[in-house]
Short mmCIF file of C-alpha atoms and ligand atoms in Angstrom, two decimals:
data_model
loop_
_atom_site.label_atom_id
_atom_site.label_comp_id
_atom_site.label_asym_id
_atom_site.label_seq_id
_atom_site.Cartn_x
_atom_site.Cartn_y
_atom_site.Cartn_z
CA UNK A 1 -0.83 -0.89 -3.63
CA UNK A 2 -0.72 0.14 0.20
CA UNK A 3 1.58 2.85 -0.36
CA UNK A 4 0.31 6.14 1.31
CA UNK A 5 -2.72 4.16 2.87
CA UNK A 6 -3.67 4.90 6.22
CA UNK A 7 -4.57 1.93 7.92
CA UNK A 8 -5.82 1.46 11.72
CA UNK A 9 -4.86 -1.78 13.18
CA UNK A 10 -7.00 -2.80 15.75
CA UNK A 11 -5.52 -5.27 18.57
CA UNK A 12 -7.75 -7.36 20.96
CA UNK A 13 -6.84 -9.33 24.14
CA UNK A 14 -5.91 -12.61 22.70
CA UNK A 15 -2.29 -14.50 22.71
CA UNK A 16 -1.91 -13.87 19.16
CA UNK A 17 -1.74 -10.35 20.16
CA UNK A 18 2.27 -10.41 19.91
CA UNK A 19 1.89 -11.27 16.15
CA UNK A 20 -0.11 -7.65 15.86
CA UNK A 21 3.48 -6.40 16.13
CA UNK A 22 4.67 -8.02 12.71
CA UNK A 23 1.67 -6.74 11.30
CA UNK A 24 2.38 -3.12 12.22
CA UNK A 25 5.99 -3.55 11.12
CA UNK A 26 4.99 -5.15 7.59
CA UNK A 27 2.56 -2.35 6.97
CA UNK A 28 5.24 0.01 7.63
CA UNK A 29 7.64 -1.46 5.37
CA UNK A 30 5.07 -1.06 2.63
CA UNK A 31 4.72 2.58 3.23
CA UNK A 32 1.44 2.55 5.21
CA UNK A 33 0.53 5.20 7.58
CA UNK A 34 -0.20 2.98 10.64
CA UNK A 35 -2.63 3.86 13.52
CA UNK A 36 -3.21 1.44 15.93
CA UNK A 37 -5.87 1.05 18.65
CA UNK A 38 -5.73 -1.69 21.49
CA UNK A 39 -8.24 -2.79 23.58
CA UNK A 40 -7.65 -3.06 27.49
CA UNK A 41 -6.92 -6.84 27.62
CA UNK A 42 -4.64 -6.50 24.50
CA UNK A 43 -2.26 -4.60 26.48
CA UNK A 44 -1.88 -7.31 28.72
CA UNK A 45 -0.43 -9.55 26.20
CA UNK A 46 1.79 -6.68 24.51
CA UNK A 47 2.74 -3.15 25.43
CA UNK A 48 1.39 0.02 23.64
CA UNK A 49 5.00 1.12 23.78
CA UNK A 50 6.04 -1.78 21.41
CA UNK A 51 3.13 -0.89 18.87
CA UNK A 52 4.08 2.77 19.23
CA UNK A 53 7.22 2.20 18.71
CA UNK A 54 6.79 0.17 15.31
CA UNK A 55 4.14 2.30 13.86
CA UNK A 56 5.61 5.48 14.88
CA UNK A 57 2.08 7.17 16.23
CA UNK A 58 0.39 7.17 19.25
CA UNK A 59 -1.40 4.13 20.42
CA UNK A 60 -5.27 4.55 21.25
CA UNK A 61 -6.65 2.64 24.14
CA UNK A 62 -8.75 4.69 26.67
CA UNK A 63 -11.95 6.56 25.26
CA UNK A 64 -11.12 9.32 27.66
CA UNK A 65 -7.23 9.49 27.68
CA UNK A 66 -5.89 12.87 26.66
CA UNK A 67 -6.35 13.57 23.03
CA UNK A 68 -3.43 12.72 20.84
CA UNK A 69 -4.23 14.57 17.63
CA UNK A 70 -7.71 15.19 17.15
CA UNK A 71 -10.85 16.63 19.50
CA UNK A 72 -13.24 13.68 18.82
CA UNK A 73 -10.68 11.06 18.53
CA UNK A 74 -12.38 8.18 17.77
CA UNK A 75 -14.95 9.73 15.18
CA UNK A 76 -11.92 11.75 13.17
CA UNK A 77 -9.68 8.32 13.30
CA UNK A 78 -12.75 6.42 12.07
CA UNK A 79 -13.28 8.83 9.17
CA UNK A 80 -9.27 9.32 8.37
CA UNK A 81 -8.22 5.80 7.86
CA UNK A 82 -8.70 4.17 4.23
CA UNK A 83 -8.98 0.77 6.30
CA UNK A 84 -9.03 -1.22 9.74
CA UNK A 85 -7.70 -4.66 10.43
CA UNK A 86 -8.38 -6.23 13.66
CA UNK A 87 -5.73 -8.74 14.40
CA UNK A 88 -6.13 -10.61 16.49
CA UNK A 89 -10.22 -10.38 16.52
CA UNK A 90 -11.34 -12.23 19.64
CA UNK A 91 -14.93 -13.93 19.66
CA UNK A 92 -15.51 -10.93 22.08
CA UNK A 93 -14.88 -8.17 19.52
CA UNK A 94 -16.69 -10.03 16.67
CA UNK A 95 -19.85 -10.28 18.71
CA UNK A 96 -19.65 -6.57 19.86
CA UNK A 97 -19.23 -5.75 15.83
CA UNK A 98 -22.09 -7.93 14.97
CA UNK A 99 -24.42 -6.42 17.57
CA UNK A 100 -23.17 -2.76 17.52
CA UNK A 101 -22.04 -2.39 21.06
CA UNK A 102 -19.49 0.34 21.37
CA UNK A 103 -18.08 0.26 25.07
CA UNK A 104 -14.48 1.28 24.42
CA UNK A 105 -12.23 3.35 21.77
CA UNK A 106 -11.92 0.23 19.34
CA UNK A 107 -15.42 -0.89 19.23
CA UNK A 108 -16.59 2.76 18.87
CA UNK A 109 -14.35 3.72 16.17
CA UNK A 110 -15.58 0.25 14.20
CA UNK A 111 -19.02 1.46 14.59
CA UNK A 112 -18.26 4.79 13.44
CA UNK A 113 -16.21 4.00 10.43
CA UNK A 114 -17.17 3.30 6.59
CA UNK A 115 -13.78 2.09 5.87
CA UNK A 116 -13.51 -1.35 4.75
CA UNK A 117 -12.88 -3.68 7.91
CA UNK A 118 -10.76 -7.05 7.77
CA UNK A 119 -10.79 -9.08 11.12
CA UNK A 120 -8.25 -12.02 11.58
CA UNK A 121 -10.13 -14.47 14.21
CA UNK A 122 -7.89 -16.01 16.85
CA UNK A 123 -9.48 -18.18 19.46
CA UNK A 124 -9.54 -21.46 20.84
CA UNK A 125 -10.88 -23.81 18.34
CA UNK A 126 -14.30 -24.60 20.78
CA UNK A 127 -14.73 -21.08 21.07
CA UNK A 128 -14.45 -20.57 17.12
CA UNK A 129 -16.83 -23.45 16.52
CA UNK A 130 -19.48 -22.08 19.03
CA UNK A 131 -22.64 -21.34 17.04
CA UNK A 132 -22.60 -18.06 18.56
CA UNK A 133 -19.16 -17.09 16.97
CA UNK A 134 -19.90 -18.78 13.64
CA UNK A 135 -23.44 -16.65 13.60
CA UNK A 136 -21.45 -13.74 14.29
CA UNK A 137 -19.07 -14.52 11.54
CA UNK A 138 -21.53 -15.11 8.96
CA UNK A 139 -23.37 -12.10 9.70
CA UNK A 140 -20.14 -10.02 9.89
CA UNK A 141 -19.53 -11.51 6.31
CA UNK A 142 -22.97 -10.61 4.97
CA UNK A 143 -22.20 -6.91 6.05
CA UNK A 144 -19.17 -7.04 3.70
CA UNK A 145 -16.51 -7.27 6.48
CA UNK A 146 -13.60 -9.41 5.12
CA UNK A 147 -12.82 -12.24 7.05
CA UNK A 148 -8.88 -13.37 6.96
CA UNK A 149 -8.38 -17.06 8.09
CA UNK A 150 -8.29 -18.38 11.07
CA UNK A 151 -5.36 -20.86 10.32
CA UNK A 152 -5.25 -24.51 11.83
CA UNK A 153 -2.54 -26.12 13.81
CA UNK A 154 -1.11 -26.05 17.57
CA UNK A 155 -3.14 -23.57 20.15
CA UNK A 156 -1.72 -22.15 22.71
CA UNK A 157 -4.18 -23.65 25.17
CA UNK A 158 -2.44 -26.93 24.24
CA UNK A 159 -4.75 -28.38 21.93
CA UNK A 160 -4.96 -28.72 17.86
CA UNK A 161 -7.36 -27.29 15.82
CA UNK A 162 -8.65 -24.40 13.84
CA UNK A 163 -8.49 -20.79 15.47
CA UNK A 164 -5.20 -19.72 15.23
CA UNK A 165 -4.58 -16.54 13.87
CA UNK A 166 -3.58 -15.97 10.17
CA UNK A 167 0.14 -15.62 9.72
CA UNK A 168 1.12 -11.66 9.59
CA UNK A 169 2.14 -12.40 5.87
CA UNK A 170 -1.12 -13.33 4.87
CA UNK A 171 -3.00 -10.73 6.52
CA UNK A 172 -1.14 -8.09 4.67
CA UNK A 173 -1.04 -9.84 1.43
CA UNK A 174 -4.88 -10.35 1.73
CA UNK A 175 -5.34 -6.61 2.39
CA UNK A 176 -2.88 -5.87 -0.64
CA UNK A 177 -4.79 -7.70 -2.74
CA UNK A 178 -8.08 -6.28 -1.84
CA UNK A 179 -7.06 -2.85 -2.52
CA UNK A 180 -5.00 -3.68 -5.89
CA UNK A 181 -8.74 -5.13 -6.94
CA UNK A 182 -10.25 -1.67 -5.65
CA UNK A 183 -9.04 0.10 -8.79
CA UNK A 184 -10.01 -2.61 -11.38
CA UNK A 185 -12.87 -0.64 -12.97
CA UNK A 186 -11.86 2.63 -12.39
CA UNK A 187 -13.10 4.84 -15.17
CA UNK A 188 -15.70 2.37 -15.90
CA UNK A 189 -19.31 3.00 -16.12
CA UNK A 190 -21.57 0.25 -14.88
CA UNK A 191 -25.41 -0.08 -14.73
CA UNK A 192 -27.06 -2.68 -12.41
CA UNK A 193 -30.89 -3.69 -12.32
CA UNK A 194 -32.08 -5.06 -9.34
CA UNK A 195 -35.58 -6.17 -7.47
CA UNK A 196 -38.72 -7.53 -8.56
CA UNK A 197 -40.80 -5.21 -10.91
CA UNK A 198 -44.65 -4.27 -10.11
CA UNK A 199 -46.95 -4.47 -12.75
CA UNK A 200 -50.41 -2.28 -11.20
CA UNK A 201 -53.78 -3.70 -11.84
CA UNK A 202 -55.33 -0.64 -9.91
CA UNK A 203 -54.06 2.15 -7.60
CA UNK A 204 -53.83 -0.31 -4.42
CA UNK A 205 -52.72 -3.56 -6.14
CA UNK A 206 -50.08 -5.19 -8.48
CA UNK A 207 -48.66 -8.35 -9.82
CA UNK A 208 -45.06 -8.64 -8.53
CA UNK A 209 -42.63 -11.52 -7.67
CA UNK A 210 -40.51 -12.57 -4.72
CA UNK A 211 -37.06 -11.08 -5.41
CA UNK A 212 -35.65 -9.23 -2.80
CA UNK A 213 -33.27 -7.10 -4.42
CA UNK A 214 -30.34 -8.20 -2.46
CA UNK A 215 -27.93 -9.87 -5.33
CA UNK A 216 -28.30 -6.84 -7.47
CA UNK A 217 -27.49 -4.53 -4.54
CA UNK A 218 -24.53 -6.75 -3.80
CA UNK A 219 -23.40 -6.45 -7.15
CA UNK A 220 -23.99 -2.38 -7.45
CA UNK A 221 -21.82 -2.43 -4.08
CA UNK A 222 -18.97 -4.63 -5.61
CA UNK A 223 -19.17 -2.62 -8.93
CA UNK A 224 -18.45 0.60 -6.89
CA UNK A 225 -15.77 -0.90 -4.42
CA UNK A 226 -13.77 -1.57 -7.78
CA UNK A 227 -14.02 1.78 -8.60
CA UNK A 228 -16.60 2.03 -11.53
CA UNK A 229 -19.15 4.81 -11.55
CA UNK A 230 -22.14 2.76 -10.68
CA UNK A 231 -25.94 3.29 -11.61
CA UNK A 232 -28.52 1.11 -9.73
CA UNK A 233 -31.94 1.12 -11.49
CA UNK A 234 -33.94 -0.47 -9.01
CA UNK A 235 -37.48 -1.66 -8.52
CA UNK A 236 -39.15 -1.09 -4.99
CA UNK A 237 -36.93 -3.00 -2.21
CA UNK A 238 -36.15 -2.36 1.28
CA UNK A 239 -32.47 -2.16 1.16
CA UNK A 240 -30.31 0.94 1.64
CA UNK A 241 -28.61 2.25 -1.41
CA UNK A 242 -25.02 1.19 -1.19
CA UNK A 243 -22.83 3.78 -0.63
CA UNK A 244 -21.53 5.99 -3.69
CA UNK A 245 -23.90 4.20 -6.03
CA UNK A 246 -26.54 6.27 -7.88
CA UNK A 247 -29.98 4.73 -7.57
CA UNK A 248 -32.84 5.24 -9.88
CA UNK A 249 -35.91 3.99 -8.64
CA UNK A 250 -38.43 2.63 -11.12
CA UNK A 251 -41.69 0.48 -10.61
CA UNK A 252 -42.48 -1.31 -13.85
CA UNK A 253 -40.85 -3.18 -16.37
CA UNK A 254 -41.66 -0.64 -18.70
CA UNK A 255 -40.04 1.97 -16.64
CA UNK A 256 -37.07 -0.07 -16.20
CA UNK A 257 -37.02 -0.62 -19.74
CA UNK A 258 -36.98 3.47 -20.40
CA UNK A 259 -34.23 3.98 -17.68
CA UNK A 260 -32.22 1.01 -18.73
CA UNK A 261 -32.16 1.89 -22.78
CA UNK A 262 -31.82 5.61 -22.32
CA UNK A 263 -28.34 5.19 -20.21
CA UNK A 264 -27.05 2.23 -22.55
CA UNK A 265 -24.93 4.00 -25.11
CA UNK A 266 -22.76 5.48 -22.53
CA UNK A 267 -22.23 2.32 -20.04
CA UNK A 268 -19.53 -0.36 -20.40
CA UNK A 269 -21.03 -3.00 -18.45
CA UNK A 270 -24.78 -3.82 -17.56
CA UNK A 271 -25.77 -6.22 -15.12
CA UNK A 272 -29.21 -7.29 -15.30
CA UNK A 273 -29.99 -9.04 -11.82
CA UNK A 274 -33.74 -7.79 -11.64
CA UNK A 275 -36.80 -10.05 -11.83
CA UNK A 276 -38.38 -8.43 -14.72
CA UNK A 277 -42.35 -9.33 -14.89
CA UNK A 278 -42.62 -10.77 -18.28
CA UNK A 279 -46.28 -9.57 -18.51
CA UNK A 280 -48.31 -6.57 -17.51
CA UNK A 281 -52.14 -6.21 -16.78
CA UNK A 282 -53.55 -5.43 -20.28
CA UNK A 283 -55.46 -2.39 -18.65
CA UNK A 284 -54.88 -0.57 -15.35
CA UNK A 285 -58.08 0.37 -13.80
CA UNK A 286 -58.14 4.08 -12.55
CA UNK A 287 -60.25 3.14 -9.42
CA UNK A 288 -59.89 0.53 -6.84
CA UNK A 289 -61.31 -2.83 -8.17
CA UNK A 290 -64.45 -3.85 -6.08
CA UNK A 291 -65.40 -7.24 -5.38
CA UNK A 292 -68.79 -8.78 -6.62
CA UNK A 293 -68.44 -12.33 -5.82
CA UNK A 294 -67.85 -13.47 -9.07
CA UNK A 295 -64.35 -14.95 -10.53
CA UNK A 296 -62.22 -12.84 -12.55
CA UNK A 297 -59.72 -13.30 -15.33
CA UNK A 298 -56.88 -10.81 -15.63
CA UNK A 299 -55.76 -10.09 -19.26
CA UNK A 300 -51.73 -10.24 -19.49
CA UNK A 301 -49.89 -8.41 -22.25
CA UNK A 302 -46.32 -9.10 -22.96
CA UNK A 303 -43.85 -6.72 -21.62
CA UNK A 304 -40.27 -6.17 -23.56
CA UNK A 305 -37.42 -8.40 -22.62
CA UNK A 306 -35.04 -5.66 -21.53
CA UNK A 307 -31.67 -7.87 -21.58
CA UNK A 308 -32.69 -9.35 -25.15
CA UNK A 309 -33.31 -5.62 -26.47
CA UNK A 310 -29.66 -4.72 -24.90
CA UNK A 311 -28.17 -7.80 -26.62
CA UNK A 312 -29.51 -6.66 -30.05
CA UNK A 313 -28.22 -3.33 -29.49
CA UNK A 314 -24.75 -4.07 -27.81
CA UNK A 315 -21.56 -2.43 -29.27
CA UNK A 316 -18.52 -2.77 -27.09
CA UNK A 317 -20.69 -3.39 -23.81
CA UNK A 318 -20.02 -6.23 -21.56
CA UNK A 319 -23.65 -7.83 -20.60
CA UNK A 320 -24.25 -9.83 -17.69
CA UNK A 321 -27.56 -11.48 -17.35
CA UNK A 322 -29.29 -13.75 -14.26
CA UNK A 323 -31.10 -16.90 -14.87
CA UNK A 324 -33.34 -17.95 -11.90
CA UNK A 325 -34.57 -21.38 -12.71
CA UNK A 326 -36.54 -23.97 -10.94
CA UNK A 327 -35.83 -27.08 -12.89
CA UNK A 328 -33.29 -27.99 -15.85
CA UNK A 329 -30.89 -25.15 -14.61
CA UNK A 330 -28.18 -25.36 -17.18
CA UNK A 331 -30.07 -26.41 -20.06
CA UNK A 332 -32.39 -23.25 -19.52
CA UNK A 333 -29.71 -21.12 -18.80
CA UNK A 334 -27.54 -22.12 -21.70
CA UNK A 335 -30.88 -21.21 -23.72
CA UNK A 336 -31.10 -17.61 -22.26
CA UNK A 337 -27.36 -16.98 -22.55
CA UNK A 338 -27.58 -17.06 -26.31
CA UNK A 339 -30.81 -15.93 -27.06
CA UNK A 340 -30.18 -12.84 -25.28
CA UNK A 341 -26.63 -12.21 -26.53
CA UNK A 342 -24.75 -11.84 -23.35
CA UNK A 343 -21.04 -12.41 -22.36
CA UNK A 344 -21.75 -14.27 -19.08
CA UNK A 345 -24.94 -15.72 -17.67
CA UNK A 346 -25.26 -16.11 -13.58
CA UNK A 347 -27.47 -19.23 -13.01
CA UNK A 348 -29.01 -20.19 -10.02
CA UNK A 349 -31.67 -22.86 -9.12
CA UNK A 350 -33.92 -20.78 -6.77
CA UNK A 351 -35.64 -23.68 -5.20
CA UNK A 352 -32.06 -24.86 -3.63
CA UNK A 353 -31.71 -23.92 0.25
CA UNK A 354 -29.06 -21.13 0.71
CA UNK A 355 -29.98 -19.82 -2.76
CA UNK A 356 -32.29 -17.41 -4.64
CA UNK A 357 -34.94 -14.79 -3.40
CA UNK A 358 -34.65 -13.37 -0.29
CA UNK A 359 -31.80 -15.44 1.05
CA UNK A 360 -28.89 -13.85 2.20
CA UNK A 361 -26.73 -16.60 0.01
CA UNK A 362 -26.57 -17.88 -3.09
CA UNK A 363 -25.47 -21.03 -4.98
CA UNK A 364 -24.44 -19.80 -8.54
CA UNK A 365 -22.50 -21.07 -11.75
CA UNK A 366 -21.09 -18.54 -14.21
CA UNK A 367 -21.96 -19.82 -18.06
CA UNK A 368 -19.84 -18.33 -20.98
CA UNK A 369 -20.77 -18.48 -24.65
CA UNK A 370 -17.35 -20.34 -25.36
CA UNK A 371 -18.72 -23.13 -23.33
CA UNK A 372 -16.67 -22.39 -20.04
CA UNK A 373 -18.75 -22.91 -16.58
CA UNK A 374 -17.49 -22.24 -13.27
CA UNK A 375 -19.53 -23.64 -10.47
CA UNK A 376 -19.33 -21.77 -7.10
CA UNK A 377 -20.22 -23.35 -3.62
CA UNK A 378 -22.81 -21.44 -1.41
CA UNK A 379 -21.37 -18.15 -0.09
CA UNK A 380 -22.83 -14.74 0.76
CA UNK A 381 -24.37 -12.41 -2.04
CA UNK A 382 -21.86 -10.15 -1.72
CA UNK A 383 -19.02 -12.76 -2.47
CA UNK A 384 -20.97 -13.93 -5.58
CA UNK A 385 -20.90 -10.32 -6.59
CA UNK A 386 -17.00 -9.93 -6.19
CA UNK A 387 -16.43 -13.02 -8.04
CA UNK A 388 -18.51 -11.62 -10.87
CA UNK A 389 -16.98 -8.34 -10.55
CA UNK A 390 -13.28 -10.44 -10.89
CA UNK A 391 -14.96 -11.86 -14.30
CA UNK A 392 -16.18 -8.48 -15.44
CA UNK A 393 -12.56 -7.22 -15.15
CA UNK A 394 -11.46 -10.09 -17.41
CA UNK A 395 -14.11 -9.39 -19.95
CA UNK A 396 -13.57 -5.53 -20.03
CA UNK A 397 -9.56 -6.49 -20.21
CA UNK A 398 -8.98 -4.46 -17.21
N1 LIG B 401 -35.09 -9.92 -18.38
C1 LIG B 401 -35.20 -8.92 -18.84
N2 LIG B 401 -36.26 -8.53 -19.08
C2 LIG B 401 -37.69 -9.47 -18.87
C3 LIG B 401 -37.58 -10.40 -18.76
C4 LIG B 401 -36.13 -10.82 -17.94
O1 LIG B 401 -34.45 -7.96 -19.01
N3 LIG B 401 -38.69 -9.21 -19.61
C5 LIG B 401 -33.51 -10.32 -17.71
C6 LIG B 401 -33.42 -10.80 -16.49
O2 LIG B 401 -33.28 -9.21 -15.94
C7 LIG B 401 -32.43 -11.59 -16.21
C8 LIG B 401 -32.37 -12.50 -17.60
O3 LIG B 401 -33.13 -11.61 -18.68
O4 LIG B 401 -31.28 -10.99 -16.45
C9 LIG B 401 -33.57 -13.69 -17.34
O5 LIG B 401 -34.39 -13.73 -16.58
P1 LIG B 401 -35.43 -14.69 -16.20
O6 LIG B 401 -36.49 -14.16 -15.71
O7 LIG B 401 -34.72 -16.11 -15.71
O8 LIG B 401 -35.86 -15.36 -17.85
P2 LIG B 401 -36.78 -14.97 -19.01
O9 LIG B 401 -36.14 -14.56 -20.04
O10 LIG B 401 -37.99 -14.28 -18.18
O11 LIG B 401 -37.50 -16.49 -19.13
P3 LIG B 401 -38.39 -17.58 -18.32
O12 LIG B 401 -39.50 -16.55 -17.48
O13 LIG B 401 -39.26 -18.08 -19.59
O14 LIG B 401 -37.98 -18.25 -17.71
#
């Protein structure tokens, strides 16, 4: 899967830097075009000459060295490579990546690249467990950066614990596996809905819900990463559209209904992560409703159930629904799965800490019509999305 890919190996200053030589060598043996960027401190542990010899390419250390291949090298390299692997990744580079500090060649490339980034942390176990490092790692994870390891065992400082860099073989295997998952939905068309619909009462007010759209946006990103041509039908959110995804903006449940139904015949998989309003105000005032001191009643009429309608119309499409529940999670979710005729239902209890609306993480179960169930621990919404994509690939037989 890696043959012909262009990979930048970033080496930072820790004792595990010597293992970077094996990472480079293993990648080369797989037919990868390897480039190496080192921090100044990394050069204290291993020489650029070693990595130049193994990669057969010039090694980048200083921002202001004589250009080797390109004019603006950090930008050109950032755009050129298919992936970046930081091995070892010190606590320092993780902190710089989290805050966007770019004060040397490697950190500048990391800020400029849009390629997937893998980091293999390596540090003393106290540094690894420091809240700052843990917070940085979880923020990087949320951004989609893939963390490999670290492993546990004897550390160079003489103590035992976690913080050892994963072995080169494991790092290269993780990257290979990730690339092989990349194309699993190539040629497939996916549609995702996200966010909470807004049902207008008058020109300035609406009925809405607490959905942030994060789960649906993560699903769209994961589908796109897996090679699917992805359309995101989105109710209003503050989130940027994931790169490579086509966004169709809607406000109301009826607009979402039209946008989804119109595209449905040409789609292979639909993921309905949106929180759709079940009701809308029966009338929408043309002018702002003025207060008059007396109590009011809003007359609500039902919106169509988009997912149930897709369940009725589906032919070969794979349908994924979500169930946001506050009580009787599994029983309610089972009932929804059958009523809406979906192939997989993602159930989550939105009242649990670390799950539901607005949270960067989620705690979900996947339910299948044949009675199978997979319970996941708390993980980032992007990780949930990637697990979902793996199941979608199974359901589509790809
Ligand atoms: N859904 C939909 N159209 C609606 C309501 C819900 O397509 N009008 C979809 C959601 O996108 C989600 C699934 O149905 O994938 C379940 O949504 P949820 O709000 O949990 O369930 P409801 O069917 O609305 O049932 P209830 O509100 O009674 O829990």
